[in-house]
JSON list of C-alpha atoms and ligand atoms in Angstrom, two decimals:
[
{"chain": "C", "resi": 127, "resn": "UNK", "atom": "CA", "xyz": [22.64, 3.76, -34.21]},
{"chain": "C", "resi": 128, "resn": "UNK", "atom": "CA", "xyz": [25.03, 2.25, -31.78]},
{"chain": "C", "resi": 129, "resn": "UNK", "atom": "CA", "xyz": [24.11, 0.09, -29.04]},
{"chain": "C", "resi": 130, "resn": "UNK", "atom": "CA", "xyz": [25.91, -1.26, -26.16]},
{"chain": "C", "resi": 131, "resn": "UNK", "atom": "CA", "xyz": [27.07, -4.68, -25.36]},
{"chain": "C", "resi": 132, "resn": "UNK", "atom": "CA", "xyz": [24.58, -5.35, -22.61]},
{"chain": "C", "resi": 133, "resn": "UNK", "atom": "CA", "xyz": [21.46, -4.24, -25.22]},
{"chain": "C", "resi": 134, "resn": "UNK", "atom": "CA", "xyz": [23.07, -6.51, -28.00]},
{"chain": "C", "resi": 135, "resn": "UNK", "atom": "CA", "xyz": [23.42, -9.49, -25.51]},
{"chain": "C", "resi": 136, "resn": "UNK", "atom": "CA", "xyz": [19.91, -9.08, -24.31]},
{"chain": "C", "resi": 137, "resn": "UNK", "atom": "CA", "xyz": [18.60, -8.81, -27.68]},
{"chain": "C", "resi": 138, "resn": "UNK", "atom": "CA", "xyz": [20.85, -11.73, -29.30]},
{"chain": "C", "resi": 139, "resn": "UNK", "atom": "CA", "xyz": [20.07, -14.00, -25.86]},
{"chain": "C", "resi": 140, "resn": "UNK", "atom": "CA", "xyz": [17.09, -12.45, -24.19]},
{"chain": "C", "resi": 141, "resn": "UNK", "atom": "CA", "xyz": [16.09, -14.20, -20.49]},
{"chain": "C", "resi": 142, "resn": "UNK", "atom": "CA", "xyz": [12.71, -15.14, -19.46]},
{"chain": "C", "resi": 143, "resn": "UNK", "atom": "CA", "xyz": [10.76, -15.42, -22.36]},
{"chain": "C", "resi": 144, "resn": "UNK", "atom": "CA", "xyz": [7.39, -16.50, -22.99]},
{"chain": "C", "resi": 145, "resn": "UNK", "atom": "CA", "xyz": [4.46, -16.81, -20.90]},
{"chain": "C", "resi": 146, "resn": "UNK", "atom": "CA", "xyz": [3.88, -18.44, -17.55]},
{"chain": "C", "resi": 147, "resn": "UNK", "atom": "CA", "xyz": [1.24, -20.72, -16.90]},
{"chain": "C", "resi": 148, "resn": "UNK", "atom": "CA", "xyz": [-1.75, -19.83, -14.74]},
{"chain": "C", "resi": 149, "resn": "UNK", "atom": "CA", "xyz": [0.05, -16.18, -14.27]},
{"chain": "C", "resi": 150, "resn": "UNK", "atom": "CA", "xyz": [-1.12, -14.35, -11.03]},
{"chain": "C", "resi": 151, "resn": "UNK", "atom": "CA", "xyz": [-0.95, -11.11, -13.06]},
{"chain": "C", "resi": 152, "resn": "UNK", "atom": "CA", "xyz": [-0.75, -10.25, -16.76]},
{"chain": "C", "resi": 153, "resn": "UNK", "atom": "CA", "xyz": [0.20, -6.94, -18.47]},
{"chain": "C", "resi": 154, "resn": "UNK", "atom": "CA", "xyz": [0.10, -6.10, -22.06]},
{"chain": "C", "resi": 155, "resn": "UNK", "atom": "CA", "xyz": [0.86, -2.32, -23.45]},
{"chain": "C", "resi": 156, "resn": "UNK", "atom": "CA", "xyz": [1.29, -0.78, -26.77]},
{"chain": "C", "resi": 157, "resn": "UNK", "atom": "CA", "xyz": [3.27, 1.57, -28.04]},
{"chain": "C", "resi": 158, "resn": "UNK", "atom": "CA", "xyz": [0.58, 3.98, -30.26]},
{"chain": "C", "resi": 159, "resn": "UNK", "atom": "CA", "xyz": [3.26, 5.39, -32.43]},
{"chain": "C", "resi": 160, "resn": "UNK", "atom": "CA", "xyz": [5.32, 2.47, -33.12]},
{"chain": "C", "resi": 161, "resn": "UNK", "atom": "CA", "xyz": [3.01, -0.30, -32.80]},
{"chain": "C", "resi": 162, "resn": "UNK", "atom": "CA", "xyz": [5.32, -2.60, -30.70]},
{"chain": "C", "resi": 163, "resn": "UNK", "atom": "CA", "xyz": [3.43, -4.47, -27.99]},
{"chain": "C", "resi": 164, "resn": "UNK", "atom": "CA", "xyz": [4.66, -5.98, -24.97]},
{"chain": "C", "resi": 165, "resn": "UNK", "atom": "CA", "xyz": [3.41, -8.61, -22.71]},
{"chain": "C", "resi": 166, "resn": "UNK", "atom": "CA", "xyz": [4.69, -9.42, -19.17]},
{"chain": "C", "resi": 167, "resn": "UNK", "atom": "CA", "xyz": [3.02, -12.46, -16.84]},
{"chain": "C", "resi": 168, "resn": "UNK", "atom": "CA", "xyz": [4.21, -12.89, -13.28]},
{"chain": "C", "resi": 169, "resn": "UNK", "atom": "CA", "xyz": [4.33, -15.34, -10.44]},
{"chain": "C", "resi": 170, "resn": "UNK", "atom": "CA", "xyz": [3.66, -13.66, -6.95]},
{"chain": "C", "resi": 171, "resn": "UNK", "atom": "CA", "xyz": [4.35, -15.56, -3.72]},
{"chain": "C", "resi": 172, "resn": "UNK", "atom": "CA", "xyz": [4.36, -13.58, -0.36]},
{"chain": "C", "resi": 173, "resn": "UNK", "atom": "CA", "xyz": [4.42, -10.09, -2.22]},
{"chain": "C", "resi": 174, "resn": "UNK", "atom": "CA", "xyz": [7.59, -10.95, -4.12]},
{"chain": "C", "resi": 175, "resn": "UNK", "atom": "CA", "xyz": [7.66, -11.41, -8.15]},
{"chain": "C", "resi": 176, "resn": "UNK", "atom": "CA", "xyz": [8.98, -15.13, -8.10]},
{"chain": "C", "resi": 177, "resn": "UNK", "atom": "CA", "xyz": [8.83, -15.66, -11.83]},
{"chain": "C", "resi": 178, "resn": "UNK", "atom": "CA", "xyz": [8.27, -13.25, -14.91]},
{"chain": "C", "resi": 179, "resn": "UNK", "atom": "CA", "xyz": [8.09, -13.80, -18.59]},
{"chain": "C", "resi": 180, "resn": "UNK", "atom": "CA", "xyz": [7.47, -11.83, -21.43]},
{"chain": "C", "resi": 181, "resn": "UNK", "atom": "CA", "xyz": [6.65, -11.50, -25.04]},
{"chain": "C", "resi": 182, "resn": "UNK", "atom": "CA", "xyz": [7.40, -8.79, -27.15]},
{"chain": "C", "resi": 183, "resn": "UNK", "atom": "CA", "xyz": [6.72, -7.84, -30.71]},
{"chain": "C", "resi": 184, "resn": "UNK", "atom": "CA", "xyz": [8.72, -4.98, -31.66]},
{"chain": "C", "resi": 185, "resn": "UNK", "atom": "CA", "xyz": [12.17, -3.41, -31.90]},
{"chain": "C", "resi": 186, "resn": "UNK", "atom": "CA", "xyz": [15.49, -4.93, -30.88]},
{"chain": "C", "resi": 187, "resn": "UNK", "atom": "CA", "xyz": [15.54, -2.38, -28.19]},
{"chain": "C", "resi": 188, "resn": "UNK", "atom": "CA", "xyz": [12.16, -3.19, -26.68]},
{"chain": "C", "resi": 189, "resn": "UNK", "atom": "CA", "xyz": [13.38, -6.77, -26.65]},
{"chain": "C", "resi": 190, "resn": "UNK", "atom": "CA", "xyz": [16.35, -5.87, -24.74]},
{"chain": "C", "resi": 191, "resn": "UNK", "atom": "CA", "xyz": [14.43, -3.84, -22.43]},
{"chain": "C", "resi": 192, "resn": "UNK", "atom": "CA", "xyz": [11.74, -6.54, -21.72]},
{"chain": "C", "resi": 193, "resn": "UNK", "atom": "CA", "xyz": [14.79, -9.23, -20.97]},
{"chain": "C", "resi": 194, "resn": "UNK", "atom": "CA", "xyz": [16.30, -6.72, -18.38]},
{"chain": "C", "resi": 195, "resn": "UNK", "atom": "CA", "xyz": [13.06, -5.58, -16.77]},
{"chain": "C", "resi": 196, "resn": "UNK", "atom": "CA", "xyz": [12.64, -9.16, -16.11]},
{"chain": "C", "resi": 197, "resn": "UNK", "atom": "CA", "xyz": [16.32, -9.65, -14.37]},
{"chain": "C", "resi": 198, "resn": "UNK", "atom": "CA", "xyz": [15.70, -6.51, -12.60]},
{"chain": "C", "resi": 199, "resn": "UNK", "atom": "CA", "xyz": [12.50, -7.69, -10.73]},
{"chain": "C", "resi": 200, "resn": "UNK", "atom": "CA", "xyz": [12.75, -11.28, -10.17]},
{"chain": "C", "resi": 201, "resn": "UNK", "atom": "CA", "xyz": [12.72, -11.59, -6.14]},
{"chain": "C", "resi": 202, "resn": "UNK", "atom": "CA", "xyz": [11.50, -8.20, -5.60]},
{"chain": "C", "resi": 203, "resn": "UNK", "atom": "CA", "xyz": [8.67, -7.40, -3.63]},
{"chain": "C", "resi": 204, "resn": "UNK", "atom": "CA", "xyz": [5.73, -5.86, -6.01]},
{"chain": "C", "resi": 205, "resn": "UNK", "atom": "CA", "xyz": [6.16, -1.93, -4.25]},
{"chain": "C", "resi": 206, "resn": "UNK", "atom": "CA", "xyz": [10.01, -2.19, -5.23]},
{"chain": "C", "resi": 207, "resn": "UNK", "atom": "CA", "xyz": [9.33, -3.64, -8.84]},
{"chain": "C", "resi": 208, "resn": "UNK", "atom": "CA", "xyz": [6.67, -0.90, -9.67]},
{"chain": "C", "resi": 209, "resn": "UNK", "atom": "CA", "xyz": [9.47, 1.92, -8.69]},
{"chain": "C", "resi": 210, "resn": "UNK", "atom": "CA", "xyz": [11.96, 0.83, -11.59]},
{"chain": "C", "resi": 211, "resn": "UNK", "atom": "CA", "xyz": [11.61, 3.85, -14.21]},
{"chain": "C", "resi": 212, "resn": "UNK", "atom": "CA", "xyz": [12.84, 3.78, -17.67]},
{"chain": "C", "resi": 213, "resn": "UNK", "atom": "CA", "xyz": [15.99, 5.62, -16.88]},
{"chain": "C", "resi": 214, "resn": "UNK", "atom": "CA", "xyz": [17.29, 2.57, -14.29]},
{"chain": "C", "resi": 215, "resn": "UNK", "atom": "CA", "xyz": [16.53, 0.14, -17.39]},
{"chain": "C", "resi": 216, "resn": "UNK", "atom": "CA", "xyz": [18.26, 2.28, -19.82]},
{"chain": "C", "resi": 217, "resn": "UNK", "atom": "CA", "xyz": [21.38, 2.55, -17.18]},
{"chain": "C", "resi": 218, "resn": "UNK", "atom": "CA", "xyz": [21.23, -1.27, -16.27]},
{"chain": "C", "resi": 219, "resn": "UNK", "atom": "CA", "xyz": [21.83, -1.85, -20.54]},
{"chain": "C", "resi": 220, "resn": "UNK", "atom": "CA", "xyz": [24.67, 0.03, -20.28]},
{"chain": "C", "resi": 221, "resn": "UNK", "atom": "CA", "xyz": [22.64, 3.13, -22.12]},
{"chain": "C", "resi": 222, "resn": "UNK", "atom": "CA", "xyz": [20.07, 3.60, -24.81]},
{"chain": "C", "resi": 223, "resn": "UNK", "atom": "CA", "xyz": [20.29, 5.87, -27.69]},
{"chain": "C", "resi": 224, "resn": "UNK", "atom": "CA", "xyz": [17.69, 8.99, -27.03]},
{"chain": "C", "resi": 225, "resn": "UNK", "atom": "CA", "xyz": [15.61, 7.75, -30.06]},
{"chain": "C", "resi": 226, "resn": "UNK", "atom": "CA", "xyz": [14.79, 4.41, -28.14]},
{"chain": "C", "resi": 227, "resn": "UNK", "atom": "CA", "xyz": [14.17, 5.77, -24.82]},
{"chain": "C", "resi": 228, "resn": "UNK", "atom": "CA", "xyz": [10.68, 5.18, -25.15]},
{"chain": "C", "resi": 229, "resn": "UNK", "atom": "CA", "xyz": [11.46, 1.59, -25.55]},
{"chain": "C", "resi": 230, "resn": "UNK", "atom": "CA", "xyz": [12.02, 1.52, -21.86]},
{"chain": "C", "resi": 231, "resn": "UNK", "atom": "CA", "xyz": [8.61, 3.23, -20.73]},
{"chain": "C", "resi": 232, "resn": "UNK", "atom": "CA", "xyz": [7.22, -0.05, -22.61]},
{"chain": "C", "resi": 233, "resn": "UNK", "atom": "CA", "xyz": [9.12, -2.53, -20.66]},
{"chain": "C", "resi": 234, "resn": "UNK", "atom": "CA", "xyz": [8.44, -0.64, -17.15]},
{"chain": "C", "resi": 235, "resn": "UNK", "atom": "CA", "xyz": [4.74, 0.26, -18.25]},
{"chain": "C", "resi": 236, "resn": "UNK", "atom": "CA", "xyz": [4.24, -3.96, -19.38]},
{"chain": "C", "resi": 237, "resn": "UNK", "atom": "CA", "xyz": [5.71, -4.71, -15.68]},
{"chain": "C", "resi": 238, "resn": "UNK", "atom": "CA", "xyz": [3.35, -2.29, -13.81]},
{"chain": "C", "resi": 239, "resn": "UNK", "atom": "CA", "xyz": [0.14, -3.48, -15.49]},
{"chain": "C", "resi": 240, "resn": "UNK", "atom": "CA", "xyz": [0.88, -6.90, -14.99]},
{"chain": "C", "resi": 241, "resn": "UNK", "atom": "CA", "xyz": [1.65, -5.67, -10.91]},
{"chain": "C", "resi": 242, "resn": "UNK", "atom": "CA", "xyz": [-1.82, -3.68, -11.50]},
{"chain": "C", "resi": 243, "resn": "UNK", "atom": "CA", "xyz": [-3.81, -7.13, -13.05]},
{"chain": "C", "resi": 244, "resn": "UNK", "atom": "CA", "xyz": [-2.30, -8.61, -9.84]},
{"chain": "C", "resi": 245, "resn": "UNK", "atom": "CA", "xyz": [-3.37, -5.81, -7.31]},
{"chain": "C", "resi": 246, "resn": "UNK", "atom": "CA", "xyz": [-7.13, -5.81, -8.78]},
{"chain": "C", "resi": 247, "resn": "UNK", "atom": "CA", "xyz": [-7.26, -9.87, -8.88]},
{"chain": "C", "resi": 248, "resn": "UNK", "atom": "CA", "xyz": [-6.65, -9.55, -5.14]},
{"chain": "C", "resi": 249, "resn": "UNK", "atom": "CA", "xyz": [-8.83, -6.78, -4.42]},
{"chain": "C", "resi": 250, "resn": "UNK", "atom": "CA", "xyz": [-6.37, -4.07, -3.94]},
{"chain": "C", "resi": 251, "resn": "UNK", "atom": "CA", "xyz": [-7.25, -1.60, -6.42]},
{"chain": "C", "resi": 252, "resn": "UNK", "atom": "CA", "xyz": [-5.99, 0.93, -4.28]},
{"chain": "C", "resi": 253, "resn": "UNK", "atom": "CA", "xyz": [-2.21, 0.14, -4.81]},
{"chain": "C", "resi": 254, "resn": "UNK", "atom": "CA", "xyz": [-2.64, 0.42, -8.62]},
{"chain": "C", "resi": 255, "resn": "UNK", "atom": "CA", "xyz": [-0.08, 2.50, -9.99]},
{"chain": "C", "resi": 256, "resn": "UNK", "atom": "CA", "xyz": [-0.05, 5.04, -13.41]},
{"chain": "C", "resi": 257, "resn": "UNK", "atom": "CA", "xyz": [1.67, 4.06, -16.28]},
{"chain": "C", "resi": 258, "resn": "UNK", "atom": "CA", "xyz": [4.29, 6.60, -17.88]},
{"chain": "C", "resi": 259, "resn": "UNK", "atom": "CA", "xyz": [2.10, 6.17, -20.83]},
{"chain": "C", "resi": 260, "resn": "UNK", "atom": "CA", "xyz": [-1.20, 5.33, -19.33]},
{"chain": "C", "resi": 261, "resn": "UNK", "atom": "CA", "xyz": [-3.47, 5.30, -22.24]},
{"chain": "C", "resi": 262, "resn": "UNK", "atom": "CA", "xyz": [-1.79, 2.04, -24.01]},
{"chain": "C", "resi": 263, "resn": "UNK", "atom": "CA", "xyz": [-2.71, -0.50, -21.15]},
{"chain": "C", "resi": 264, "resn": "UNK", "atom": "CA", "xyz": [-4.81, -3.02, -22.46]},
{"chain": "C", "resi": 265, "resn": "UNK", "atom": "CA", "xyz": [-7.05, -5.55, -20.54]},
{"chain": "C", "resi": 266, "resn": "UNK", "atom": "CA", "xyz": [-5.97, -8.41, -19.67]},
{"chain": "C", "resi": 267, "resn": "UNK", "atom": "CA", "xyz": [-8.45, -10.60, -21.49]},
{"chain": "C", "resi": 268, "resn": "UNK", "atom": "CA", "xyz": [-7.76, -8.33, -24.33]},
{"chain": "C", "resi": 269, "resn": "UNK", "atom": "CA", "xyz": [-4.29, -8.72, -24.12]},
{"chain": "C", "resi": 270, "resn": "UNK", "atom": "CA", "xyz": [-4.50, -12.70, -24.43]},
{"chain": "C", "resi": 271, "resn": "UNK", "atom": "CA", "xyz": [-6.25, -12.57, -27.86]},
{"chain": "C", "resi": 272, "resn": "UNK", "atom": "CA", "xyz": [-3.28, -10.58, -28.94]},
{"chain": "C", "resi": 273, "resn": "UNK", "atom": "CA", "xyz": [0.35, -11.55, -29.93]},
{"chain": "C", "resi": 274, "resn": "UNK", "atom": "CA", "xyz": [0.29, -13.14, -33.09]},
{"chain": "C", "resi": 275, "resn": "UNK", "atom": "CA", "xyz": [2.85, -15.29, -34.95]},
{"chain": "C", "resi": 276, "resn": "UNK", "atom": "CA", "xyz": [5.32, -12.35, -35.44]},
{"chain": "C", "resi": 277, "resn": "UNK", "atom": "CA", "xyz": [5.91, -12.22, -31.46]},
{"chain": "C", "resi": 278, "resn": "UNK", "atom": "CA", "xyz": [9.49, -12.15, -30.88]},
{"chain": "C", "resi": 279, "resn": "UNK", "atom": "CA", "xyz": [10.04, -13.41, -27.54]},
{"chain": "J", "resi": 667, "resn": "FES", "atom": "FE1", "xyz": [8.78, 0.89, -30.49]},
{"chain": "J", "resi": 667, "resn": "FES", "atom": "FE2", "xyz": [11.23, 0.43, -29.70]},
{"chain": "J", "resi": 667, "resn": "FES", "atom": "S1", "xyz": [10.64, 1.25, -31.62]},
{"chain": "J", "resi": 667, "resn": "FES", "atom": "S2", "xyz": [9.30, -0.14, -28.65]}
]
């Protein structure tokens, strides 16, 4: 399988790895088929994502996708951030093999889940958006108990 230079760069040198302290939103999603898990934490100021971190227990493409998503949404409004879809991420990464496109769904869904968590926490449930793979979203409390020692990110 051939990966672009950008995918390799974000895989080998992922950006914004870790977990923010006292995040304003937490999103975690898992892919039922491959078992990969992605968790994102965000800080929000004046409706903009001012900081974002990720932890990914998953394949190389999922790690590259996570890293790219964090770069793409930093500084964006929440409404702008949730409009980013898997194709946008794949294009930004210089393309992904067809078999790995679902990995970018995981990235955009983890981000959407974190924004949804923020909207729920702040009494704006009407803004909550659908995930690409809705059934995979996990509650943030359940999420915090997850991600063990094998996590990459
Ligand atoms: Fe599961 Fe990539 S193979 S996210």
